[in-house]
Short mmCIF file of C-alpha atoms and ligand atoms in Angstrom, two decimals:
data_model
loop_
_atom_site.label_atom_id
_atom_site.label_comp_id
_atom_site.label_asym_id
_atom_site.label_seq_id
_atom_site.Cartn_x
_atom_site.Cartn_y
_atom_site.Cartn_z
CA UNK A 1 -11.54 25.53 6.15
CA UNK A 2 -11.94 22.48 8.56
CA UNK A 3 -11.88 18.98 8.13
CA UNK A 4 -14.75 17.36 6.53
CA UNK A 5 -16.75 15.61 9.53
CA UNK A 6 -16.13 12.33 10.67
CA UNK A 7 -12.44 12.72 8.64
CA UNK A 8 -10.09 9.48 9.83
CA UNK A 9 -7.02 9.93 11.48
CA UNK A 10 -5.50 6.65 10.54
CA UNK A 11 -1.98 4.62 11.12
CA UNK A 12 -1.17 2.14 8.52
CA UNK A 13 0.65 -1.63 8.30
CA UNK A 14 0.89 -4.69 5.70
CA UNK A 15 0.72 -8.36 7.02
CA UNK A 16 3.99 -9.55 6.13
CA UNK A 17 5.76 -6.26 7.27
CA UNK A 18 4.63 -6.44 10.74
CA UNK A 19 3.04 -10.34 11.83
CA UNK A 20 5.92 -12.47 11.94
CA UNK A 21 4.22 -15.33 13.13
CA UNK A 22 4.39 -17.05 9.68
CA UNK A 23 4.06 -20.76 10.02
CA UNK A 24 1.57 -20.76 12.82
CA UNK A 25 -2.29 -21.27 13.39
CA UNK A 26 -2.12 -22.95 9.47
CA UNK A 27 -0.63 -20.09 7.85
CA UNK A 28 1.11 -21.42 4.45
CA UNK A 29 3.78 -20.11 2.72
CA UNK A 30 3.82 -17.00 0.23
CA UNK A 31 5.86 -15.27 -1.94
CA UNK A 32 7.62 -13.05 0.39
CA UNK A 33 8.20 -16.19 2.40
CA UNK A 34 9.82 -17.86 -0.57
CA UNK A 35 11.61 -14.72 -1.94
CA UNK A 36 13.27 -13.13 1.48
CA UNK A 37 14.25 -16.70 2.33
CA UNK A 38 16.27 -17.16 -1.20
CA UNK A 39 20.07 -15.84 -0.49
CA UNK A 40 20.86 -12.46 -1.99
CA UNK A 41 16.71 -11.02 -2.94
CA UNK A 42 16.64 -9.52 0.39
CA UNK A 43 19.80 -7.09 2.59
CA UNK A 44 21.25 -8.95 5.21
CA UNK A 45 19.25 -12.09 4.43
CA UNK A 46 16.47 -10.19 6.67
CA UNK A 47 12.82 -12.07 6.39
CA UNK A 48 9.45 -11.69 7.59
CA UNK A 49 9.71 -14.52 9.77
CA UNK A 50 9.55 -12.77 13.32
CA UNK A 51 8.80 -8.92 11.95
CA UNK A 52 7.14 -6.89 14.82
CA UNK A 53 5.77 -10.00 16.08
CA UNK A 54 2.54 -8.12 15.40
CA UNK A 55 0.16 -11.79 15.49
CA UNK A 56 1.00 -12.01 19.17
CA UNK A 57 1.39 -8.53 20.46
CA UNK A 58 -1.54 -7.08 18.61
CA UNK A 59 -3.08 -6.03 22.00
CA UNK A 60 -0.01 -3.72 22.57
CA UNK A 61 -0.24 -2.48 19.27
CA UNK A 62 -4.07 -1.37 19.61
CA UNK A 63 -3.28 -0.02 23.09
CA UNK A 64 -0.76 2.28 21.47
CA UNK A 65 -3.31 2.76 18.95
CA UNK A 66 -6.16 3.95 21.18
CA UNK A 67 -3.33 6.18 23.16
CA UNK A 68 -2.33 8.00 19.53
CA UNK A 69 -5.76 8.96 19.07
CA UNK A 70 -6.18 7.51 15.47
CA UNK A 71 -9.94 6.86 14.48
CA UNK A 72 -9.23 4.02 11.84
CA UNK A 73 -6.30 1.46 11.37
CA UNK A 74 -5.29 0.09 8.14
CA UNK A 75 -3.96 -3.76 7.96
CA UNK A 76 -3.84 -6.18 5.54
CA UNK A 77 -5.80 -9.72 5.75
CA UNK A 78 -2.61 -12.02 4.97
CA UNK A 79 -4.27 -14.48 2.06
CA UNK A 80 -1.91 -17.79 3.65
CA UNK A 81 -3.27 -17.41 6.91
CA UNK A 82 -7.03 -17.85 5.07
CA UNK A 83 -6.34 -19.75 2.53
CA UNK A 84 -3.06 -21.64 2.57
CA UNK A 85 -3.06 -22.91 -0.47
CA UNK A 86 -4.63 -20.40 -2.52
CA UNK A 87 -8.07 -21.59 -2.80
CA UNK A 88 -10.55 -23.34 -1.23
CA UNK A 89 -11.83 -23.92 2.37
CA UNK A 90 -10.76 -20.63 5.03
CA UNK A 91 -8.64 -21.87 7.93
CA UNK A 92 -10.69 -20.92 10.42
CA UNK A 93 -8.01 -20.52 12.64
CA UNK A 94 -6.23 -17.84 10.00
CA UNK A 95 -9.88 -15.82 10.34
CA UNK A 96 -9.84 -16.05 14.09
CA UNK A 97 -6.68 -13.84 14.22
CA UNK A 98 -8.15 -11.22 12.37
CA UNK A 99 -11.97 -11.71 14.03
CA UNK A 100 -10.09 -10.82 17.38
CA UNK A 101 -8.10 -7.80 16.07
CA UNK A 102 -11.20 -6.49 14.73
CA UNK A 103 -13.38 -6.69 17.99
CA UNK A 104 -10.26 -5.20 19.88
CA UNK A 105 -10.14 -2.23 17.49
CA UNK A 106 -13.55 -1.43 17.51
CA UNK A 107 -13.60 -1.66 21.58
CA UNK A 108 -10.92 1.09 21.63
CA UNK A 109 -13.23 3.36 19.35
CA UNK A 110 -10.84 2.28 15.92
CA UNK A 111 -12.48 1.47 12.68
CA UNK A 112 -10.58 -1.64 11.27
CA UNK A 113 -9.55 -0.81 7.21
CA UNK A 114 -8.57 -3.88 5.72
CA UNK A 115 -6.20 -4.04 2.56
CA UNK A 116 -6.57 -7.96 1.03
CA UNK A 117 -4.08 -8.01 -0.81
CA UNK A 118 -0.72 -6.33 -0.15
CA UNK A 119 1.61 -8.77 -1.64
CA UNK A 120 1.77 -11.75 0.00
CA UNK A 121 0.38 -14.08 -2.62
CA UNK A 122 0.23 -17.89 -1.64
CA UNK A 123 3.39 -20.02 -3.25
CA UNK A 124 0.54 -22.37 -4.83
CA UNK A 125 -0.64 -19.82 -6.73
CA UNK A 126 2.76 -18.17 -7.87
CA UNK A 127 3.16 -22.21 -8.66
CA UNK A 128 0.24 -21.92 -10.87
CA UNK A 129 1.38 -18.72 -12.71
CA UNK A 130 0.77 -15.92 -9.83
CA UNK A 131 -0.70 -12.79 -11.50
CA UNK A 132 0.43 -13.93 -15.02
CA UNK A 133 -2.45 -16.53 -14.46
CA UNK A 134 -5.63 -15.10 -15.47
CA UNK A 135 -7.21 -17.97 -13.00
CA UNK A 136 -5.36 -15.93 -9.98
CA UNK A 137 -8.35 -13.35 -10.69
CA UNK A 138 -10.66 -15.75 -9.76
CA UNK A 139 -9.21 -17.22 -6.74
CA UNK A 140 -9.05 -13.71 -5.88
CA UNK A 141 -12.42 -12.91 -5.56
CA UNK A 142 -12.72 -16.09 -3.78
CA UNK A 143 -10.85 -15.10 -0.66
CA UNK A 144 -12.55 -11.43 -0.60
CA UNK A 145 -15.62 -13.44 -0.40
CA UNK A 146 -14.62 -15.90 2.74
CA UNK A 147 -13.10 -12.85 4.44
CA UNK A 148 -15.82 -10.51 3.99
CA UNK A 149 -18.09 -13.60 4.60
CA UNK A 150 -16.39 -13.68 8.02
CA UNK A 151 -15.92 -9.62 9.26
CA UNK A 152 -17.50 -7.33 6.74
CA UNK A 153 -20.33 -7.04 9.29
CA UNK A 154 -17.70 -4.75 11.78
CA UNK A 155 -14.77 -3.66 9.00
CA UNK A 156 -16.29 -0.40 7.74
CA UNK A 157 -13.54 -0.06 5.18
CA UNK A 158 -12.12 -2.62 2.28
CA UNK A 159 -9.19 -2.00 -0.05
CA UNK A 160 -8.81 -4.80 -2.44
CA UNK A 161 -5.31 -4.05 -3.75
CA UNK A 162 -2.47 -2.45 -2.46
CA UNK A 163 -0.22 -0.84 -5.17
CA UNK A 164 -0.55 -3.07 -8.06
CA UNK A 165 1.73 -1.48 -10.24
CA UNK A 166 4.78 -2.45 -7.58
CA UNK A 167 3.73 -6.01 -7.87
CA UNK A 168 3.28 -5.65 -11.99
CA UNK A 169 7.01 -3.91 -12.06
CA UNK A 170 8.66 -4.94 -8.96
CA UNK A 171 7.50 -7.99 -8.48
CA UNK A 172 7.12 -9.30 -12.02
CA UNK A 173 8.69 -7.23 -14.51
CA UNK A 174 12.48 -6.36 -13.01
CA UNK A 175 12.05 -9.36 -10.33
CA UNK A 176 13.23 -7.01 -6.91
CA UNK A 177 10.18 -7.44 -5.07
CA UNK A 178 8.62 -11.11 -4.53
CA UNK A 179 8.09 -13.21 -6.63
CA UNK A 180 11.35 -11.90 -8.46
CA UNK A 181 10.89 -12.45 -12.22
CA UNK A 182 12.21 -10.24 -14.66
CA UNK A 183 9.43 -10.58 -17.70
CA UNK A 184 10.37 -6.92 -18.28
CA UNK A 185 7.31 -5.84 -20.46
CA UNK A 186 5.93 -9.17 -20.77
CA UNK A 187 4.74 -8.90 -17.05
CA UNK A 188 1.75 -6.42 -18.30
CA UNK A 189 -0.86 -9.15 -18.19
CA UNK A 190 -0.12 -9.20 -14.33
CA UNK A 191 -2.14 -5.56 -14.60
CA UNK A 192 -4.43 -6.66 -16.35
CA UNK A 193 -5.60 -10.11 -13.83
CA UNK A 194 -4.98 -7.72 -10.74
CA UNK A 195 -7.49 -4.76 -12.10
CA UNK A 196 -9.62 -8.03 -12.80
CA UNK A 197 -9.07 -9.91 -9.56
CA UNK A 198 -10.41 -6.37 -8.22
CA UNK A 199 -12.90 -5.52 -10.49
CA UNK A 200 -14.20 -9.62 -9.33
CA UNK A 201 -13.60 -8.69 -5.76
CA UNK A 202 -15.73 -5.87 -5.70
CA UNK A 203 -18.80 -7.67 -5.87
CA UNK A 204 -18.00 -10.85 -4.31
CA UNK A 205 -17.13 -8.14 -1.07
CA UNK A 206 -20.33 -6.45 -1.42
CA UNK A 207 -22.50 -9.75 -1.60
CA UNK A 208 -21.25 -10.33 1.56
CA UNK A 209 -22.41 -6.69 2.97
CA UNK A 210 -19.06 -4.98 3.30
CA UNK A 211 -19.75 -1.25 3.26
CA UNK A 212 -17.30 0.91 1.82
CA UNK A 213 -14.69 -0.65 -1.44
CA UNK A 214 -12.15 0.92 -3.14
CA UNK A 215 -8.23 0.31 -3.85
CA UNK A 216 -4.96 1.95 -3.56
CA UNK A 217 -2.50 3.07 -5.47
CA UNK A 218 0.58 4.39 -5.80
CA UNK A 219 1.09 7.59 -7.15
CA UNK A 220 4.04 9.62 -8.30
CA UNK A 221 4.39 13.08 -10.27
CA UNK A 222 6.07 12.61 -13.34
CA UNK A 223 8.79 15.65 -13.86
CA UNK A 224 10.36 15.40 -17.62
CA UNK A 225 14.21 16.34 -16.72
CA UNK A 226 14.11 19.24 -18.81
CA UNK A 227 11.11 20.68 -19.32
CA UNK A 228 12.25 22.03 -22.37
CA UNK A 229 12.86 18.81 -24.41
CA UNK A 230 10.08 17.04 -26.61
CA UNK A 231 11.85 13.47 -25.70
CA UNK A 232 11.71 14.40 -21.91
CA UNK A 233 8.54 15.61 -21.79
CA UNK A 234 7.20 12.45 -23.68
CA UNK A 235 9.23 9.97 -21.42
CA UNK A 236 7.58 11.80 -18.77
CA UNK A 237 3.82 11.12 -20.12
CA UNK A 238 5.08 7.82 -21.13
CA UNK A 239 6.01 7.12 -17.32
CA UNK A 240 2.51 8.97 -16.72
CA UNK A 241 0.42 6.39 -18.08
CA UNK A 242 2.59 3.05 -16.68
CA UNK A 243 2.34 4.37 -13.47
CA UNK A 244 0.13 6.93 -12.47
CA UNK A 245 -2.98 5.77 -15.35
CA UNK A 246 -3.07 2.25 -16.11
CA UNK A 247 -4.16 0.81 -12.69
CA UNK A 248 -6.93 3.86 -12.61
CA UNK A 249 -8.38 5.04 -15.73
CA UNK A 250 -9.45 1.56 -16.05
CA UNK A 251 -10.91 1.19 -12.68
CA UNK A 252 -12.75 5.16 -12.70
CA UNK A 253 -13.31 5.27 -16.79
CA UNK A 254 -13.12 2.03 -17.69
CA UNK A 255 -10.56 1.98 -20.54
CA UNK A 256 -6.56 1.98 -20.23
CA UNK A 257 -5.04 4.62 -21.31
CA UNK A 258 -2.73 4.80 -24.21
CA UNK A 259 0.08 2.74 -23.63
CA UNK A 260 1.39 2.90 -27.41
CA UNK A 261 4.94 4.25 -26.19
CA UNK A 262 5.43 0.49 -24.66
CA UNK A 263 5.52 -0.73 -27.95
CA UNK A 264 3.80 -3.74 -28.67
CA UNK A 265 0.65 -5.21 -28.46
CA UNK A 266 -0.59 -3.42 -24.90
CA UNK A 267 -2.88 -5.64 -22.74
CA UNK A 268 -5.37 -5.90 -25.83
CA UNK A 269 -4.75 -9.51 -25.47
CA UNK A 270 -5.78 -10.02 -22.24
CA UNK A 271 -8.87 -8.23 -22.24
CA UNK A 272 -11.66 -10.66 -22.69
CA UNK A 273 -14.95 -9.61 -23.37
CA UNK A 274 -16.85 -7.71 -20.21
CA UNK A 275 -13.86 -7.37 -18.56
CA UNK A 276 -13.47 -3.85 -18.52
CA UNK A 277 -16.73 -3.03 -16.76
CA UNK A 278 -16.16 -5.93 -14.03
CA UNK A 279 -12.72 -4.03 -13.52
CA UNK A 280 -14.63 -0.43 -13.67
CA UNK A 281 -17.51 -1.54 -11.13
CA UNK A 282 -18.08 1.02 -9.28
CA UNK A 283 -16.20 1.80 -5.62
CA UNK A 284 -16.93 3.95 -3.00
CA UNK A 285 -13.75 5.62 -2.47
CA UNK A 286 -9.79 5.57 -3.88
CA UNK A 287 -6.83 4.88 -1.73
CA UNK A 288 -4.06 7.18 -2.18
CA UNK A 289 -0.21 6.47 -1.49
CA UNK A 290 1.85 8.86 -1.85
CA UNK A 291 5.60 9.04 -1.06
CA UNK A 292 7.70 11.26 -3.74
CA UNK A 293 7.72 12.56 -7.43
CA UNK A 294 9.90 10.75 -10.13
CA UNK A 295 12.02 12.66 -12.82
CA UNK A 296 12.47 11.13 -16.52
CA UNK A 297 14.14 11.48 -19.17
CA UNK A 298 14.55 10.18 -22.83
CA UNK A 299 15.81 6.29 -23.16
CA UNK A 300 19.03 5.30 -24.99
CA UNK A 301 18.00 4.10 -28.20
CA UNK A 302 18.00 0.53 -27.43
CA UNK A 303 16.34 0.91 -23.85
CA UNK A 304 13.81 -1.85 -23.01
CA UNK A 305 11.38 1.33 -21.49
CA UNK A 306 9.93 4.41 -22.94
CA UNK A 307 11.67 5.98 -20.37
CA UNK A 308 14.39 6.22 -18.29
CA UNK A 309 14.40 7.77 -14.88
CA UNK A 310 16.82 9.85 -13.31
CA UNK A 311 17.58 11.86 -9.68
CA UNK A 312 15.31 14.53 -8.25
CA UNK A 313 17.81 16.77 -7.06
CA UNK A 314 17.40 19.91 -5.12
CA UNK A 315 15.28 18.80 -2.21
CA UNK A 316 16.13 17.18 1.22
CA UNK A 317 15.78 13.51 1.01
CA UNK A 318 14.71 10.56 3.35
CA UNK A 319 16.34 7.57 4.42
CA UNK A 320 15.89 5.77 1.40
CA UNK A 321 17.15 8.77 -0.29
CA UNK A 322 13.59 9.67 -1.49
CA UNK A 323 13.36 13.49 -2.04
CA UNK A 324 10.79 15.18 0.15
CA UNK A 325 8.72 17.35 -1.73
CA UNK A 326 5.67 18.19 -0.14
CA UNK A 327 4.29 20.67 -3.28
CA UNK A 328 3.98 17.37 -5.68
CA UNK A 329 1.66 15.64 -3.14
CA UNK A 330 -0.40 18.52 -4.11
CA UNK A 331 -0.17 18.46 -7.64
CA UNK A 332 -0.79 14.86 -7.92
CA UNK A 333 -4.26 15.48 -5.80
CA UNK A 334 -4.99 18.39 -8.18
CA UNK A 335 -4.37 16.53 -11.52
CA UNK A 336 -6.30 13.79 -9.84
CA UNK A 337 -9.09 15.65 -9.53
CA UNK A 338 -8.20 17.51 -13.18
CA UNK A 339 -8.15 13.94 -14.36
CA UNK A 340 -11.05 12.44 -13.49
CA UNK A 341 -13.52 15.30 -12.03
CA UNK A 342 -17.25 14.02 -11.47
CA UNK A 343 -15.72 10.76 -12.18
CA UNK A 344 -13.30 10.90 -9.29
CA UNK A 345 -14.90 9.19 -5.98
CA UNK A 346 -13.68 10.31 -2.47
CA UNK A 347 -9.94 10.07 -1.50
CA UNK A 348 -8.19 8.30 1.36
CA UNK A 349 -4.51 9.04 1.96
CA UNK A 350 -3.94 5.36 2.46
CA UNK A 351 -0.08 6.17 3.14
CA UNK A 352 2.55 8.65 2.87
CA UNK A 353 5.26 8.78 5.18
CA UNK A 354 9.24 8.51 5.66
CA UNK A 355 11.91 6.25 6.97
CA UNK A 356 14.93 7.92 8.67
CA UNK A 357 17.65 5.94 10.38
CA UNK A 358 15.76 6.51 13.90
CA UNK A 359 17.88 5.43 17.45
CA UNK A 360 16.53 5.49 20.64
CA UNK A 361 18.40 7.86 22.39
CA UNK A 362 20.77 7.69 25.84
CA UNK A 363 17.47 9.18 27.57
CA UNK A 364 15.39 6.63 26.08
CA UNK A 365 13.46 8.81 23.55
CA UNK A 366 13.83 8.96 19.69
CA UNK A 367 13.87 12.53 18.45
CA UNK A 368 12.36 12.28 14.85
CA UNK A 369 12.39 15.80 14.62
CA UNK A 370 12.67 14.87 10.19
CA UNK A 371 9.67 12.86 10.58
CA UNK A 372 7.71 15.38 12.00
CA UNK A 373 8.15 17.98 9.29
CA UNK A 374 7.94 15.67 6.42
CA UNK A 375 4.48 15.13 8.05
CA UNK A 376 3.66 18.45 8.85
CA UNK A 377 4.02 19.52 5.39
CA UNK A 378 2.38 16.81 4.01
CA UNK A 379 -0.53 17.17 5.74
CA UNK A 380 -0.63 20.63 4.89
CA UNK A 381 -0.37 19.84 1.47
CA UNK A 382 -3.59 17.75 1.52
CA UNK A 383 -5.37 20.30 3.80
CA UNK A 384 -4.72 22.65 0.66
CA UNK A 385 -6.11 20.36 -1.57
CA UNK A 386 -9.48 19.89 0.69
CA UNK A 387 -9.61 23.78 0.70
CA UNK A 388 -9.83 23.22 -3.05
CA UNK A 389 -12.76 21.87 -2.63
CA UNK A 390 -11.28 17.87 -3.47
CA UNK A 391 -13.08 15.30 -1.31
CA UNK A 392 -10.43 13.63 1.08
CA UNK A 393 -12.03 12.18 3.87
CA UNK A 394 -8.78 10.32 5.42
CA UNK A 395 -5.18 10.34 6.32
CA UNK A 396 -3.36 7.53 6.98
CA UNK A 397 0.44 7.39 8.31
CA UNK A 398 2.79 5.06 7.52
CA UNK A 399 3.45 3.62 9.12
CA UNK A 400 1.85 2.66 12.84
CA UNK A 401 5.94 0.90 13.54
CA UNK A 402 9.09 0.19 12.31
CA UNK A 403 8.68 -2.62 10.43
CA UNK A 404 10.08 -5.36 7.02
CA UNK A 405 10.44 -2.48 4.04
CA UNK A 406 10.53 -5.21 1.82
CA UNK A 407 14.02 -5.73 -0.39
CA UNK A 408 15.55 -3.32 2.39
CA UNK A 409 14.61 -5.76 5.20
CA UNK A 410 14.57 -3.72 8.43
CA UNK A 411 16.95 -1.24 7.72
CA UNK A 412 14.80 1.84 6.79
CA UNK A 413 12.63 2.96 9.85
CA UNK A 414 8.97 4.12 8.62
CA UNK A 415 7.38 3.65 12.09
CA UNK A 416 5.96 6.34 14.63
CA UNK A 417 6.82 4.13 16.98
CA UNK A 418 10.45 2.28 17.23
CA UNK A 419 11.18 -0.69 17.25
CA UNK A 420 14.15 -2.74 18.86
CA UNK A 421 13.92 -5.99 16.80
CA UNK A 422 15.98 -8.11 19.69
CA UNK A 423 13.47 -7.34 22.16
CA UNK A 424 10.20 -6.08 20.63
CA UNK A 425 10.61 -3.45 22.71
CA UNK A 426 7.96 -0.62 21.39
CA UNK A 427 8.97 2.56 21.80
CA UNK A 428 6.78 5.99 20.67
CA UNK A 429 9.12 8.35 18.90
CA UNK A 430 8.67 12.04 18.93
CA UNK A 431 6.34 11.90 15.99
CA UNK A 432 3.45 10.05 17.35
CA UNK A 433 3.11 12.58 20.25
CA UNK A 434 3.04 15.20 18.10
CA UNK A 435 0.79 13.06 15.66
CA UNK A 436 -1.15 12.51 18.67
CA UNK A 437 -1.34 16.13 19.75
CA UNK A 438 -2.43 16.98 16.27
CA UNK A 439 -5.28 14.83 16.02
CA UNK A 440 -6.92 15.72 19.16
CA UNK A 441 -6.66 19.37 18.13
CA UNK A 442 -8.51 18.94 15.17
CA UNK A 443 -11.14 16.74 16.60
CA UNK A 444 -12.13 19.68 18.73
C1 FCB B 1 4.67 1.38 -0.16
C2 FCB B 1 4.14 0.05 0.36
C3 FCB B 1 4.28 -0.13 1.84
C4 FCB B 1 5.59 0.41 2.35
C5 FCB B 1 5.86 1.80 1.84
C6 FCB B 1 7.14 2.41 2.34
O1 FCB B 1 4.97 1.27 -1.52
O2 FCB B 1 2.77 -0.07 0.04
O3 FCB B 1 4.10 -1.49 2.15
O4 FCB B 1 6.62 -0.47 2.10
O5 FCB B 1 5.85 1.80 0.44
#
C-alpha cells in the first residue's frame, strides 16, 4: 500500500539544541541556560550558548531543507525569546525571529510545525515553582496564545508539549535534565500542570485560528526481563503506565490510568475540579517519538520505583548505546492503536532517529552507512503499521543536524547533516541523500 496523500516528509529540531544565539534580540534566560551553565549537570561543561548557531544561519538551514526534499519542518518556539520573563507582554523582537523563519519555510514549499514547549522553561518561572506550580499552567496557555496570536495564520501544525514525561522524570524527579531536582515521586504534580498547561493551550491556540493541535510523546515498549516472572511482568506494566499512559490516557480518555504501584496518593491531589476535560480537549492529531524499547524488572525491596530497569541485550546499539530494534516501533504503534482504537486521532512520527559518533571523512564526506539502516528499518516499520490500516500521516527525522543532546552536550551526533562546531561548517552526511532520494521516490 502507498502513503496516505499529502503524507509529510519532515526533519526535526528543539530551540535550545540548535539556536545558540541565547542572550540576543531580548531573549531571557531558561532553565537549560541555568542548568548547562552550573559545573558538573552537563559533559564537558558544553552549553547551548552558540549550538548550531541556528538564529543566524536559519537561511542555510532552510536551503538545505528545500534541497532534502522534506515537506514540513518541526522547531520549537523558544518561550525566553517571547516572553522573557515568563509572562506578560511578547518581545516583539523574540516573534520576529520566528515570523521570518516561517515565511522562509513556506517560500521553499515547507510547512513550519511548531513544538512550544520543548524544555526551555523561563528561570522566572522555575523561580516561581516551574511545573510544580500549578500557576505555570496558566502562563502556559498565555504564551500559546501570543504566539499563535502572531503565526498561526501560516504554521499549519502546533505541538504544545514535547515529551513531558522527560521533564516530569528527568527534569524534576532524578534532577539530570534542567531544572535538576531530584523530588523523586514527589515531582508527579509536574504531570499533572503540564497535561493542564496543554489541555489550557489547546484552546487558547485555537482562539487564535491555529489549524491542526496535538502533542508528543515519548514512547517506549515495556519488555518484563523475564517474561516468565509475575514481579517482572508487573514492573513492566508498572513502567507501562509512568511512561507510556499517564501523559495519554488522560489527554485521549480523559482519566489517568492506574498508577497504584507508585504508592501513594497518585495525582488525586492535584486534580481540581474540570480539569480532566480541559486536559482531554480534543486534538487533531498525536505526536509520536520513538527511539528504543526499555526492559524491567522487579525492584529491591526498598527501591524508591515500582520498577527497576535493566539492559536490552541482543540487538545492535547506537551511540548512546540505545539498542536498535526496529520490531518494537511496531508494536508500540499497534498497542497504540489496541489501546485507544476509535479514540486514537491521527499519528505523526514527530521523531525517531540515532546518534553515531559521525566524522567527516579525508574526502570530505561522512559515511553514516548505521544511520541509514536504523532509518530504513524504521520507516519500514511504520509503513507496516499504515498497511494495518493505523492512520500515520507523517514522519519526522531527527534530527535536521548535529546538535546540544542535552546532559551529553555535543557529543552524540543525531544530525543528517554534520556539524563542525568550530566552524559551523554544515556538512550533508550520507543519510540525507539517501533520505532525500527516498522522499522523492515516494512522492512520485
Ligand atoms: C528526545 C528529545 C529530543 C532529542 C532526542 C534524541 O527525547 O525530544 O530533543 O534530544 O530525544
Amino acid at each position: 500500500m502507498g502513503l496516505p496523500e499529502g503524507f509529510r516528509w519532515g526533519v526535526a529540531t528543539a530551540a535550545y539544541q540548535v539556536e545558540g544565539a541565547v542572550h540576543e534580540d531580548g531573549r531571557g534566560p531558561s532553565t537549560w541556560d541555568v542548568f548547562a551553565h552550573t559545573p558538573g549537570r552537563v559533559r564537558d561543561g558544553h552549553t547551548g550558548d552558540v549550538a548550531c548557531d541556528h538564529y543566524h544561519r536559519w537561511p542555510e538551514d532552510v536551503a538545505l531543507m528545500r534541497e532534502l526534499g522534506v515537506n514540513s519542518y518541526r522547531f520549537s518556539i523558544a518561550w525566553p525569546r517571547v516572553q522573557p520573563s515568563g509572562s506578560g507582554a511578547a518581545n516583539p523582537r523574540g516573534l520576529d525571529f520566528y515570523d521570518r523563519l516561517v515565511d522562509a519555510l513556506l517560500a521553499a514549499g515547507i510547512d513550519p510545525a511548531v513544538t512550544l514547549y520543548h524544555w526551555d522553561l523561563p528561570q522566572p518561572l522555575e523561580d516561581a515553582g516551574g511545573w510544580m506550580n500549578r500557576d505555570t499552567a496558566y502562563r502556559f496557555a498565555e504564551f500559546a496564545y501570543r504566539a499563535a496570536d502572531r503565526l498561526a495564520d501560516r504554521v499549519g501544525m502546533w505541538i504544545t508539549l514535547n515529551e513531558p514525561v522527560v521533564v516530569m522524570a528527568y527534569g524534576y524527579a532524578f534532577g539530570v535534565y534542567a531544572p535538576g531536582r531530584t523530588l523523586m515521586l514527589d515531582a508527579l504534580p509536574t504531570a499533572h500542570h503540564q497535561l493542564l498547561g496543554h489541555g489550557l493551550a489547546v484552546t487558547a491556540l485555537r482562539s487564535r485560528g491555529a489549524r491542526r493541535v496535538g502533542l508528543a510523546n515519548h514512547y517506549s515498549p515495556a519488555w518484563p526481563a523475564d517474561p516468565s516472572s509475575a514481579a517482572d511482568r508487573d514492573a513492566a506494566l508498572a513502567f507501562d503506565g509512568f511512561m507510556n499512559r499517564m501523559f495519554t490516557d488522560p489527554v485521549l480518555s480523559g482519566a489517568y490510568p492506574d498508577l497504584g504501584a507508585l504508592g501513594g496518593p497518585g495525582l488525586a491531589p492535584y486534580v481540581h475540579d474540570l480539569d480532566m476535560s480541559v486536559i482531554a480537549s480534543p486534538i487533531d492529531f498525536l505526536g509520536v517519538n520513538y527511539y528504543q524499547p526499555t526492559r524491567l524488572k522487579a525492584p529491591p525491596a526498598d527501591g524508591p520505583l515500582p520498577f527497576d530497569m535493566v539492559d536490552v541485550t541482543g540487538y545492535p546499539v547506537t551511540g548512546m548505546g540505545w539498542p536498535i530494534v526496529p520490531d518494537a516501533f511496531l508494536s508500540l504503534l499497534r498497542a497504540l492503536r489496541g489501546r485507544y482504537s476509535n479514540g486514537l486521532p491521527p499519528l505523526y512520527i514527530t521523531e525517531n532517529g540515532c546518534s553515531f559518533p559521525d566524522e567527516v571523512g579525508p574526502d570530505g564526506t561522512v559515511d553514516d552507512t548505521a544511520r541509514i539502516e536504523f532509518l530504513d528499518a524504521h520507516i519500514a516499520a511504520m509503513r507496516t503499521a499504515i498497511d494495518d490500516g493505523i492512520d500515520i500521516r507523517g514522519y519526522y527525522a531527527w534530527s535536521l543536524l548535529d546538535n546540544f543532546e542535552w546532559a551529553e552536550g555535543y557529543h552524540p551526533r543525531f544530525g543528517l547533516v554534520h556539524v563542525d562546531y568550530e566552524t559551523q561548517k554544515r556538512t550533508p552526511k550520507r543519510s540525507y541523500g539517501w533520505y532525500r532520494d527516498l522522499i522523492a521516490a515516494s512522492s512520485k
